[in-house]
XYZ file of C-alpha atoms in Angstrom:
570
model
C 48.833 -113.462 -187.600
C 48.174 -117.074 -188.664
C 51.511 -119.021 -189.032
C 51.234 -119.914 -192.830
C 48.906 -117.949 -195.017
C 47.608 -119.564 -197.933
C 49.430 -117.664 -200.492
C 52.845 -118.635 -199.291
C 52.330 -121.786 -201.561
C 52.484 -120.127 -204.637
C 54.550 -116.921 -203.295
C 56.856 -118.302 -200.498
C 57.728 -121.141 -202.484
C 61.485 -121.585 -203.592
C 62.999 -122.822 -206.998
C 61.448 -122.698 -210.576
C 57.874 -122.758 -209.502
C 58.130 -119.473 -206.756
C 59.932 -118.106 -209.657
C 57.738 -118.449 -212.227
C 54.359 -117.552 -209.372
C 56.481 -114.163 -208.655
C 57.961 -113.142 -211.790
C 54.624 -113.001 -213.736
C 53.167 -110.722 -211.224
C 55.971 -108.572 -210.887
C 55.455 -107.547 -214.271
C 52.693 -105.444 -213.242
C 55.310 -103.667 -211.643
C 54.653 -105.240 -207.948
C 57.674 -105.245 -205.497
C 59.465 -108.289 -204.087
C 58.998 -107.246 -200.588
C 54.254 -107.969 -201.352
C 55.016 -111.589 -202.150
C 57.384 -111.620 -198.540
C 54.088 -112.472 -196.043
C 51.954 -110.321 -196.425
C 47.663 -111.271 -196.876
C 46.601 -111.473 -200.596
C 43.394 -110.277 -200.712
C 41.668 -111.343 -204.260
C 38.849 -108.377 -205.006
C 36.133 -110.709 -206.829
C 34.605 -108.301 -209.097
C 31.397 -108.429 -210.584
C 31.584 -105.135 -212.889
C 30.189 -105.117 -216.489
C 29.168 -102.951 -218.709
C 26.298 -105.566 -219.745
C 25.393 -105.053 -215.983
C 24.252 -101.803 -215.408
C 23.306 -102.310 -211.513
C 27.428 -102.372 -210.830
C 28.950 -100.557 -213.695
C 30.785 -98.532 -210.894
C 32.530 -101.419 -209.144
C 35.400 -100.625 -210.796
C 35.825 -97.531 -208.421
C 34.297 -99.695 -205.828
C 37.340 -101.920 -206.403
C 39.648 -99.148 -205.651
C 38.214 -98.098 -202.258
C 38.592 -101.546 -201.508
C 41.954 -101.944 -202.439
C 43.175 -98.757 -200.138
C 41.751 -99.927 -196.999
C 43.404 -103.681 -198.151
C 47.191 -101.914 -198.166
C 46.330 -99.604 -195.336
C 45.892 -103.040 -193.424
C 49.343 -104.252 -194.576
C 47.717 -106.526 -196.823
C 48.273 -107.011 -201.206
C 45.092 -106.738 -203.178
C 44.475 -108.253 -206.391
C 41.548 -107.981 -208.738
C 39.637 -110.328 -210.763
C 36.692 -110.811 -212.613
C 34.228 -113.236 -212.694
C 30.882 -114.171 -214.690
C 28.490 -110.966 -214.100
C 24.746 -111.328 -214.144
C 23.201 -108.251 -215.583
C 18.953 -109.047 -214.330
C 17.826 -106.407 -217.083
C 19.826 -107.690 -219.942
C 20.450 -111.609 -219.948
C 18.273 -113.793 -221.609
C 15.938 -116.071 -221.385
C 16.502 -115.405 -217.401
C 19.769 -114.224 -215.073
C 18.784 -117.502 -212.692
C 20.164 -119.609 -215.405
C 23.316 -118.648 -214.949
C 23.146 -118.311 -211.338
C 25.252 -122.059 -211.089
C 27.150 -121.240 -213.471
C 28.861 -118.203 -212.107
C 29.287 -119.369 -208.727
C 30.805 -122.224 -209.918
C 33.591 -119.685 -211.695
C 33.712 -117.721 -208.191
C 34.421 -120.876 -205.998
C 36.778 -122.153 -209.101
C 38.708 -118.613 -209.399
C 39.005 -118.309 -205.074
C 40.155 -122.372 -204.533
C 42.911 -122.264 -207.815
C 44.524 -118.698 -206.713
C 46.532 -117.837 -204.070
C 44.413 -115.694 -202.073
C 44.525 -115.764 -198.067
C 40.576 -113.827 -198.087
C 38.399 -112.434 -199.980
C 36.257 -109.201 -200.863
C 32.965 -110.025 -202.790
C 31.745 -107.012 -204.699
C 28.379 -107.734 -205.833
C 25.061 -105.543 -205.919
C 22.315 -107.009 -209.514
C 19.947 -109.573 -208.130
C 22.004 -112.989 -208.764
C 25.466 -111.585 -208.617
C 24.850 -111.649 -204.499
C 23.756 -114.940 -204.408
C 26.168 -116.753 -206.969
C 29.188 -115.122 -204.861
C 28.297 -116.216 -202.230
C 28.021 -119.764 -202.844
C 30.762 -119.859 -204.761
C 32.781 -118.861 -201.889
C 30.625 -120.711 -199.256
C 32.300 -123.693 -201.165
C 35.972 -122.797 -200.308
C 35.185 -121.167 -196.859
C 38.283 -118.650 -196.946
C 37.662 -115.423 -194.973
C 35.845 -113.413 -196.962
C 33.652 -110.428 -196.690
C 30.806 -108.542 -199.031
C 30.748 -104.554 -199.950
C 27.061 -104.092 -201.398
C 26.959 -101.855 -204.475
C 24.026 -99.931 -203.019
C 20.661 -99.372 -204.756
C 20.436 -96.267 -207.129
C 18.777 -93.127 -205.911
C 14.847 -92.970 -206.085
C 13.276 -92.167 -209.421
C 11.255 -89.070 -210.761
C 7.998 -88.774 -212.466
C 6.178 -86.159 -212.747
C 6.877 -84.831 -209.548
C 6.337 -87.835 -207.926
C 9.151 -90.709 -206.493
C 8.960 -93.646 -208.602
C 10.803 -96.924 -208.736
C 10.911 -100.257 -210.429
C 7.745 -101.709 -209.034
C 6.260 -98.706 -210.474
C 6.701 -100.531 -214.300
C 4.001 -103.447 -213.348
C 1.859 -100.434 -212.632
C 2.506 -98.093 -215.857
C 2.475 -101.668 -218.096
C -1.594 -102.593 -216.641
C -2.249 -98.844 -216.927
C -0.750 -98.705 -220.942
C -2.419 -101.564 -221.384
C -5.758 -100.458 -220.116
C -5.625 -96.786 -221.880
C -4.872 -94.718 -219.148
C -1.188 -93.779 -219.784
C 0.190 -93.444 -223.046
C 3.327 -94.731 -224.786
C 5.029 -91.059 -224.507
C 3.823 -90.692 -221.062
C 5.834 -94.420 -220.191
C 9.021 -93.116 -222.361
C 8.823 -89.545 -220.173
C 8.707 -91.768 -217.033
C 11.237 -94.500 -218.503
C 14.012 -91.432 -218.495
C 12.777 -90.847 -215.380
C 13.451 -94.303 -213.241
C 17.168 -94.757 -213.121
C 18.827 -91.371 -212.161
C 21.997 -92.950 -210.989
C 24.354 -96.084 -210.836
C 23.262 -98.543 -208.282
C 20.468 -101.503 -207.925
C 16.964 -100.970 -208.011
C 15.555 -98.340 -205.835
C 12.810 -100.580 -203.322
C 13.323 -103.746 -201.532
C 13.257 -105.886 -204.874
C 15.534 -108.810 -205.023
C 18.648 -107.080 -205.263
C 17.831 -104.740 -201.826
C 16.842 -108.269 -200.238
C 19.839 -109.755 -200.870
C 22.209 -106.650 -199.578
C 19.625 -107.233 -196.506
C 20.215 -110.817 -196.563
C 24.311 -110.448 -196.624
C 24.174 -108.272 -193.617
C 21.744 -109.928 -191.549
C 23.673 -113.247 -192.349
C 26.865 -111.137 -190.636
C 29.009 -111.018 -193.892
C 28.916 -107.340 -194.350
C 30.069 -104.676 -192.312
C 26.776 -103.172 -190.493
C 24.872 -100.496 -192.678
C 26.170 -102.093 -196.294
C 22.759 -102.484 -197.357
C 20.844 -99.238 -197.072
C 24.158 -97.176 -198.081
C 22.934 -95.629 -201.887
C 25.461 -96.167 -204.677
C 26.301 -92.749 -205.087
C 27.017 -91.808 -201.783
C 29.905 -90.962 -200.235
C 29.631 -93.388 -197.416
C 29.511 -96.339 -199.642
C 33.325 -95.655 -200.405
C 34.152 -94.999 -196.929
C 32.457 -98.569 -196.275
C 34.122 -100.345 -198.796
C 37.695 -99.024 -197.691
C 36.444 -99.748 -194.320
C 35.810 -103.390 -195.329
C 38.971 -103.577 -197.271
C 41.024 -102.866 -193.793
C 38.583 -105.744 -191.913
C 39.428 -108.438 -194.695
C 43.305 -108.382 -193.777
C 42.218 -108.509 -189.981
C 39.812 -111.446 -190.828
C 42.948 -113.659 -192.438
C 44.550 -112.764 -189.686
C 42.184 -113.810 -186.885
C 41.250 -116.789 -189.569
C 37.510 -116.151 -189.593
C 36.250 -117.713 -191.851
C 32.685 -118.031 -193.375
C 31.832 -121.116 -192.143
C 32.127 -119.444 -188.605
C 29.680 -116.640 -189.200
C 27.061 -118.906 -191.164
C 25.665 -121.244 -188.461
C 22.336 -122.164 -188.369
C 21.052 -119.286 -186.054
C 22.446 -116.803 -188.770
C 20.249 -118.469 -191.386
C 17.081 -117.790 -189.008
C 17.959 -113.874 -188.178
C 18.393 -113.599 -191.905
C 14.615 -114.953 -192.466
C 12.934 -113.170 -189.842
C 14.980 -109.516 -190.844
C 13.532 -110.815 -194.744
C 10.368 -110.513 -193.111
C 10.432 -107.139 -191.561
C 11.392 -105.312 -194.505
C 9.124 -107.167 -197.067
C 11.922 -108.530 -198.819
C 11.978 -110.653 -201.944
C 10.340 -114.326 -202.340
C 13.632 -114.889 -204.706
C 15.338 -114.889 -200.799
C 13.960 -118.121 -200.614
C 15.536 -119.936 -203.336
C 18.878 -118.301 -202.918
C 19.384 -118.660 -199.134
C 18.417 -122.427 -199.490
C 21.558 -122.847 -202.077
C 23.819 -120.946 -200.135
C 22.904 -122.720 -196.612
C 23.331 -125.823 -199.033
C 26.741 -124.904 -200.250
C 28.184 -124.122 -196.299
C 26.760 -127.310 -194.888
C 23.254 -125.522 -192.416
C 20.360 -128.025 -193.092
C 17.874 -125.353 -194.017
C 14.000 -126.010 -195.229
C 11.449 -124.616 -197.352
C 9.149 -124.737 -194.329
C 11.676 -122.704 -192.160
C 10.817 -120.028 -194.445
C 7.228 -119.924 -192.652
C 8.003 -121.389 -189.755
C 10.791 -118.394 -188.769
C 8.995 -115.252 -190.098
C 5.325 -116.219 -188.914
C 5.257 -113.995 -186.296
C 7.440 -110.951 -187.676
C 5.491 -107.793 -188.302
C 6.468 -105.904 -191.639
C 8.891 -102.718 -190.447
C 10.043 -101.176 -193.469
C 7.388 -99.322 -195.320
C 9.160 -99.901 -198.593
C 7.866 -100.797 -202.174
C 6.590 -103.057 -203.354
C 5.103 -103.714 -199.978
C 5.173 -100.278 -198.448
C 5.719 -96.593 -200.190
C 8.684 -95.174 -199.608
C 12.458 -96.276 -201.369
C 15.722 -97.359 -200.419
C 17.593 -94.028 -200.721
C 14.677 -93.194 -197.908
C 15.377 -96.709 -195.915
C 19.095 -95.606 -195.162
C 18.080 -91.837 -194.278
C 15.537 -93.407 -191.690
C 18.306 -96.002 -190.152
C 18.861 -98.569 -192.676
C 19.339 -102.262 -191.667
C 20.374 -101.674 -187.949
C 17.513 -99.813 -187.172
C 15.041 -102.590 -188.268
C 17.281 -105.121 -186.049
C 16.541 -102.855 -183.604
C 13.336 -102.870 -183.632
C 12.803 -106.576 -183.868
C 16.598 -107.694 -181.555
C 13.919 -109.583 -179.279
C 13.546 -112.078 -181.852
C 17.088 -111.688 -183.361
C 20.141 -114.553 -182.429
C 22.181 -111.546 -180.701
C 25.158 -113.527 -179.880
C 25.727 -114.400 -183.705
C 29.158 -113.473 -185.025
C 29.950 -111.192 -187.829
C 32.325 -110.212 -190.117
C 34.042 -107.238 -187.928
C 34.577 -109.715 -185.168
C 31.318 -108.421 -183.103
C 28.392 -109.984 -182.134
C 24.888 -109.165 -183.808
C 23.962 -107.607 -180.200
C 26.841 -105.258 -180.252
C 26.574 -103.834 -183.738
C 22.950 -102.519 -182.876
C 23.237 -101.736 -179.762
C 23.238 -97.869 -180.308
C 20.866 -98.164 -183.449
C 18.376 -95.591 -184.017
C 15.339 -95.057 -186.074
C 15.504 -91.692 -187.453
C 12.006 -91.728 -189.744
C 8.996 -93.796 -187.722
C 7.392 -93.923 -191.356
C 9.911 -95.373 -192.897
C 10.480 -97.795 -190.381
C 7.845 -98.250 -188.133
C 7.755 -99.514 -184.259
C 7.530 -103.193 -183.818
C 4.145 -102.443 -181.640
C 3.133 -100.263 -184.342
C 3.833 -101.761 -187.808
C 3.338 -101.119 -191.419
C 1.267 -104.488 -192.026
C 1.142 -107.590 -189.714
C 1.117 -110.011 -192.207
C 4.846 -110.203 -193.731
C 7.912 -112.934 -194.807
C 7.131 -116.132 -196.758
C 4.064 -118.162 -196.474
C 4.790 -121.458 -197.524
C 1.914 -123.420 -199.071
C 1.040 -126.954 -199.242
C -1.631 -129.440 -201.116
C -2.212 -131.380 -203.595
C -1.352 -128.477 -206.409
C 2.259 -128.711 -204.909
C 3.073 -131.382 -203.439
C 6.699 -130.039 -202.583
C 5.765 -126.725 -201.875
C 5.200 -123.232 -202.899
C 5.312 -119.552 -202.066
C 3.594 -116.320 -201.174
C 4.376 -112.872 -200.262
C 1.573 -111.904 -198.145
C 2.632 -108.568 -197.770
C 2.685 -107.989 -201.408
C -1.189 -109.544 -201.525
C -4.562 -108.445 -201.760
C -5.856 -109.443 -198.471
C -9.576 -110.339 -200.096
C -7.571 -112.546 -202.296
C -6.064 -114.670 -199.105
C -8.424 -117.096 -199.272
C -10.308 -118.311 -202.584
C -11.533 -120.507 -204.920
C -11.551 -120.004 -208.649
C -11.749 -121.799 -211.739
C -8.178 -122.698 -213.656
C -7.213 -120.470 -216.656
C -4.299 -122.426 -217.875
C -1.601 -121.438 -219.790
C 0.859 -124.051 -220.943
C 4.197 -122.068 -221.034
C 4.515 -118.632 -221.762
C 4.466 -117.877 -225.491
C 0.887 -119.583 -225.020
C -0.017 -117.278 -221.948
C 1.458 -113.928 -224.449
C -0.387 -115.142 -227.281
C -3.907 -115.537 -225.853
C -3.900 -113.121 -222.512
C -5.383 -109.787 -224.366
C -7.795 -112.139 -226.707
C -11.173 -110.483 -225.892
C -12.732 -114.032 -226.162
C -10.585 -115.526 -223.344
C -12.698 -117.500 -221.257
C -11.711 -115.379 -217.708
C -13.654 -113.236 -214.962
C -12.047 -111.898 -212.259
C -12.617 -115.023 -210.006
C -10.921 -116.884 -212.342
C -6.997 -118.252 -210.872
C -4.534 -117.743 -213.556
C -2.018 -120.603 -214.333
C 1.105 -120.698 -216.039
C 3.210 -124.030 -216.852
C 6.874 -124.677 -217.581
C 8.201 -121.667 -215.877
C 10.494 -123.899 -213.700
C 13.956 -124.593 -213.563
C 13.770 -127.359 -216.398
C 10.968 -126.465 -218.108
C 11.649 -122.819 -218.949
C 15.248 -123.704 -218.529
C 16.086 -121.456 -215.375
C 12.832 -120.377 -213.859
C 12.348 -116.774 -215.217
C 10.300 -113.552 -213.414
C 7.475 -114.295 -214.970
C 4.896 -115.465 -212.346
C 3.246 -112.269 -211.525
C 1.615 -112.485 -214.915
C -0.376 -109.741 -216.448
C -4.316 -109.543 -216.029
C -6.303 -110.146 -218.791
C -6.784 -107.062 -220.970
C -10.863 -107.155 -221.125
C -10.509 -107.037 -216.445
C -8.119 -104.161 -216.956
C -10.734 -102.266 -218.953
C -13.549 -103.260 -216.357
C -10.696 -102.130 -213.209
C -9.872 -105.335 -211.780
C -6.206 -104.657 -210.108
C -5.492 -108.295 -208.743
C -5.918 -111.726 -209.614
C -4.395 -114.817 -207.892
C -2.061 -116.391 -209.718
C 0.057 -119.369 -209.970
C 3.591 -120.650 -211.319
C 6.018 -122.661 -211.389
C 8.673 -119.328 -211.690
C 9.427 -116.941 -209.997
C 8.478 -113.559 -209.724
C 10.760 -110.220 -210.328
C 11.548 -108.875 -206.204
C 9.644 -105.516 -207.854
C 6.410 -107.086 -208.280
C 3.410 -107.406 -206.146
C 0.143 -109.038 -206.300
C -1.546 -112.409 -204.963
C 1.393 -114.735 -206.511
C 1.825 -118.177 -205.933
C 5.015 -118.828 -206.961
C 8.031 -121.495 -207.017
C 5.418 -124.059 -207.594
C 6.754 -127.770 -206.993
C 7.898 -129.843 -208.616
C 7.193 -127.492 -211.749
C 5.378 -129.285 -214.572
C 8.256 -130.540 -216.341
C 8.575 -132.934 -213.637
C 5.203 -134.451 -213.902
C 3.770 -133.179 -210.682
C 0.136 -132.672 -210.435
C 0.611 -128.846 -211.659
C 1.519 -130.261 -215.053
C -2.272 -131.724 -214.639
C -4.121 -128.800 -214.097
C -6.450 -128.002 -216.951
C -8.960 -124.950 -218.026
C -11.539 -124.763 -215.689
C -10.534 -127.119 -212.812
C -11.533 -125.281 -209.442
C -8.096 -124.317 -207.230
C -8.605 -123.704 -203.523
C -6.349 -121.072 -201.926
C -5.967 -120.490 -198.373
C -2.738 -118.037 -197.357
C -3.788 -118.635 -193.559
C -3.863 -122.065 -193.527
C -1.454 -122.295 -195.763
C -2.890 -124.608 -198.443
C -3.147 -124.853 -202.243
C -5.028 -127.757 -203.826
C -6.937 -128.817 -207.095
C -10.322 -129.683 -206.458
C -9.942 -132.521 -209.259
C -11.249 -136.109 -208.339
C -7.522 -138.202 -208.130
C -9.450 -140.689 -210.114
C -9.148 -138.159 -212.739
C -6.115 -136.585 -212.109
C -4.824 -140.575 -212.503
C -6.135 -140.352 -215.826
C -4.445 -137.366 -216.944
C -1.053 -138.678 -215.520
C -1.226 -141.286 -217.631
C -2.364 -140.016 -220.788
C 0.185 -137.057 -220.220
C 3.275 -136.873 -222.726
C 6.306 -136.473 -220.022
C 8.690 -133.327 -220.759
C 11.504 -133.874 -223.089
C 13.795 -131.266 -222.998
C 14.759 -129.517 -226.692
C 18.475 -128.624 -225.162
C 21.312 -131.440 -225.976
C 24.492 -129.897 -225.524
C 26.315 -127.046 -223.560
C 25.820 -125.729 -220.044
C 21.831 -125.692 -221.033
C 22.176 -129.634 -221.193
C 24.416 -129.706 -217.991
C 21.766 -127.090 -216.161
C 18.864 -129.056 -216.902
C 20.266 -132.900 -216.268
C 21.184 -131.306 -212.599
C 19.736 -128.389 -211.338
C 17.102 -129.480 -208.203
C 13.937 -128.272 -207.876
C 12.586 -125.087 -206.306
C 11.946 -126.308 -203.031
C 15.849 -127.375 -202.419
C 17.226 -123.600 -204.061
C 17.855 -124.963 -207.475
C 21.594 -125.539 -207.254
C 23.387 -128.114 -209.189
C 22.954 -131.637 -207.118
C 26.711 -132.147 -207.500
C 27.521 -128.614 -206.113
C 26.222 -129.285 -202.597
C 28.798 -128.701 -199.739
C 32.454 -127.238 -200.707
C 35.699 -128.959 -201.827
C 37.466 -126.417 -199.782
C 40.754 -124.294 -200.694
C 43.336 -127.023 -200.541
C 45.319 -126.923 -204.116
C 47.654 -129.699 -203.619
C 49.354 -129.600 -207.179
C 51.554 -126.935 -208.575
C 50.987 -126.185 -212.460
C 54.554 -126.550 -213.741
């Protein structure tokens, strides 16, 4: 065991102060003998009733905390700011700073020797994370697992399913009691979203990364196993304080790049992107938008899982789950990376099998060769932007269309179904202010409806581009995380109705077709963005979150202050 544990500052301390640290908590009936060395594990718990995806962390919570005293260790439970994706308004990623900055706040002024992340809803992964990334304790993540796959009639359905039934309400072939039928239908348990939205990619991304015991990610909320694995990783957090493995250990920069290329092979989110660029900026890993590219180029798409593939995640953890698709693709893994139970990434799938070759398919033999993040350059985003190639109409790959621009989106709601809207199906669709200042807090919105009049005629895809992001569900030729975003003045806040926008997925470009001598023009005739938002954490989100290409954290949050607490509070 480590000589001093952490928690011995508050606990093993004599006098007033260890009187006053011990006494509280032994009013919750805890005996003297837990405060006499033991670990104190703090259970950071993301449950709320306001977020559906882990309303049953609190039973989570208690499988942790038996595999925490079977260890020898003292578990203690708190809460912290949940992000419910279905719920929150005007978008979850607003709050994404915010409630890692009351994780990392909660771990550093407690006295807590590791820690258990309990996380699952798209953001509640991510913010965790970081927040702990920033006080580098041991710590470890239990998953909530993804809900079991939806029924319609007769037929599995799951969340990317609702673009679908929205274009086909919209274009008169399925009712509004037909939608309500299938509605009841989609979420037949507790868990996350059933396919490899953004919530699945980020229980991927947690395991590849090493911070979860192996399997965590496929595991369905309702099973039995996902108990047995949270118990499990209960046990391993008191033997992490004990071996003092920490997280800045397991994230090194070889980590980072097995976690891109395993986001490739299961067609995981493009909202990977921005997260895994915060949290490699919180632990210290100089990570780029162009690794993104650059590290999944070459990995073939494994899982056949929506909204890439067919099948769901209840059938992605029957078939093998995460270890399965290492497998498949170790030549290209980091195998000597450490993870959180102490092995290497070589040794935890060495015995992996694949027990469904259509759920996950052969490396030689994949679901689609094109897969990951492109990244996409030009003179329509200077900084960057994304694709999901995957998720893409491959005719749409490469093409040129004329600019339908919308300039935020109660302009894009209020003139998409106007029969007179001056579109065709060659047309590029364009949407403004969805970033991180201009929306605030870059919303799901990028994979944008088609125009009603294209529905009615059959057209299915359009390419189009944003500045936000797009919901881990969706599918279609996106362009998405667009920077910098037109509240920073880029040349996307240029782009006007009929401008001609080249798009090339292979080469990887994006540009406007617009004479700079005119774009010049338009720069400086343009009114610059003045934000409507002058107090609160709105103000304080907007003043400092960075753009797209850098993950959006707060500039001031980069790196960690660690977990030294030098003062006592009385």
């Amino acid at each position: 065991m480590k000589k001093d544990l952490r928690s011995q500052k508050w606990f093993g301390k004599k006098g007033k102060d260890g009187f006053i640290y011990r006494a509280w908590m032994k009013n919750q009936g805890i005996p003297d003998y837990e405060f006499r060395g033991k670990p104190v594990i703090g259970i950071c718990n993301t449950w709320s009733e306001l977020t559906p995806c882990n309303a049953h962390f609190r039973e989570l919570a208690e499988s942790v905390k038996r595999g925490v005293i079977e260890a020898g260790g003292l578990p203690l439970e708190f809460p912290v700011m949940s992000l419910g994706e279905t719920l929150i308004k005007p978008t979850a990623m607003l709050y994404r700073n915010l409630a890692s900055m009351d994780v990392e706040e909660s771990i550093r002024a407690n006295p807590l020797d590791g820690v258990v992340l309990l996380c699952g809803c798209d953001k509640t992964t991510p913010s965790l994370v970081m927040g702990a990334c920033s006080v580098d304790l041991p710590t470890i993540v239990v998953s909530g697992g993804a809900m079991l796959t939806g029924k319609y009639n007769g037929k599995d359905i799951g969340t990317s399913d609702l673009w679908r039934f929205s274009e086909d309400v919209r274009s008169g072939i399925m009712s509004e009691e037909e939608l309500n039928i299938a509605e009841s239908g989609m979420c037949r348990s507790r868990g996350h979203c059933a396919v490899m939205g953004t919530a699945s990619s980020m229980a991927c991304m947690v395991e590849a990364l090493g911070l979860s015991l192996p399997g965590n990610a496929a595991i369905p909320a309702v099973d039995a196993n996902r108990k047995v694995l949270a118990q499990l990783s209960g046990k391993r957090i008191v033997e992490m304080v004990r071996e003092d493995l920490r997280l800045s250990a397991i994230l090194t920069r070889q980590a980072f790049e097995n976690a891109i290329r395993i986001n490739a092979a299961v067609g995981g989110s493009t909202n990977f992107v921005i997260h895994l660029l915060a949290i490699a900026g919180r632990i210290g890993i100089s990570l780029k938008l162009e690794d993104f590219d650059q590290f999944s180029r070459n990995i073939p798409l494994i899982a056949n899982l929506q909204p890439s593939g067919k099948y769901f995640m209840e059938d992605f953890y029957y078939a093998g789950g995460l270890p399965a698709v290492m497998k498949q693709i170790e030549n290209h893994l980091h195998g000597d990376c450490v993870t959180v139970n102490g092995r290497k990434i070589a040794e935890n799938i060495k015995n992996a099998k694949t027990w469904n070759t259509e759920v996950i398919a052969p490396a030689d033999a994949p679901v689609n060769i094109h897969s990951g993040i492109a990244v996409l350059k030009g003179s329509l985003c200077e900084n960057g932007s994304v694709i999901k190639p995957s998720a893409a109409s491959p005719q749409l790959m490469k093409h040129k269309g004329k600019a339908v621009v919308f300039e935020n989106i109660e302009d894009y709601k209020a003139r998409i179904n106007d029969p007179l809207l001056d579109v065709n199906e060659t047309s590029v669709l364009v949407l403004k202010n969805a970033g991180p200042k201009g929306y605030p807090g870059m919303p799901e919105v990028g994979n944008m409806g088609l125009p009603t009049k294209l529905l009615l005629k059959g057209v299915t895809d359009m390419v189009r581009i944003s500045d936000g992001r797009m919901s881990g569900t969706g599918f279609g030729t996106v362009v998405l995380h667009v920077s910098p975003e037109a509240a920073e003045n880029g040349t996307f806040a240029l782009v006007e109705n009929g401008d001609l926008i080249e798009l090339d997925v292979e080469n990887r470009v994006l540009n406007l077709l617009v004479d700079p001598m005119e774009l010049n023009n338009r720069k400086n005739k343009r009114v610059a963005f003045k934000s409507p938002f002058n107090r609160g954490y709105v103000r304080l989100f907007i003043d400092h979150v960075e753009q797209a290409d850098k993950g959006a954290d707060f500039d001031f949050l980069k790196g960690g202050s660690g977990s030294e607490v030098s003062r006592d509070s009385h």
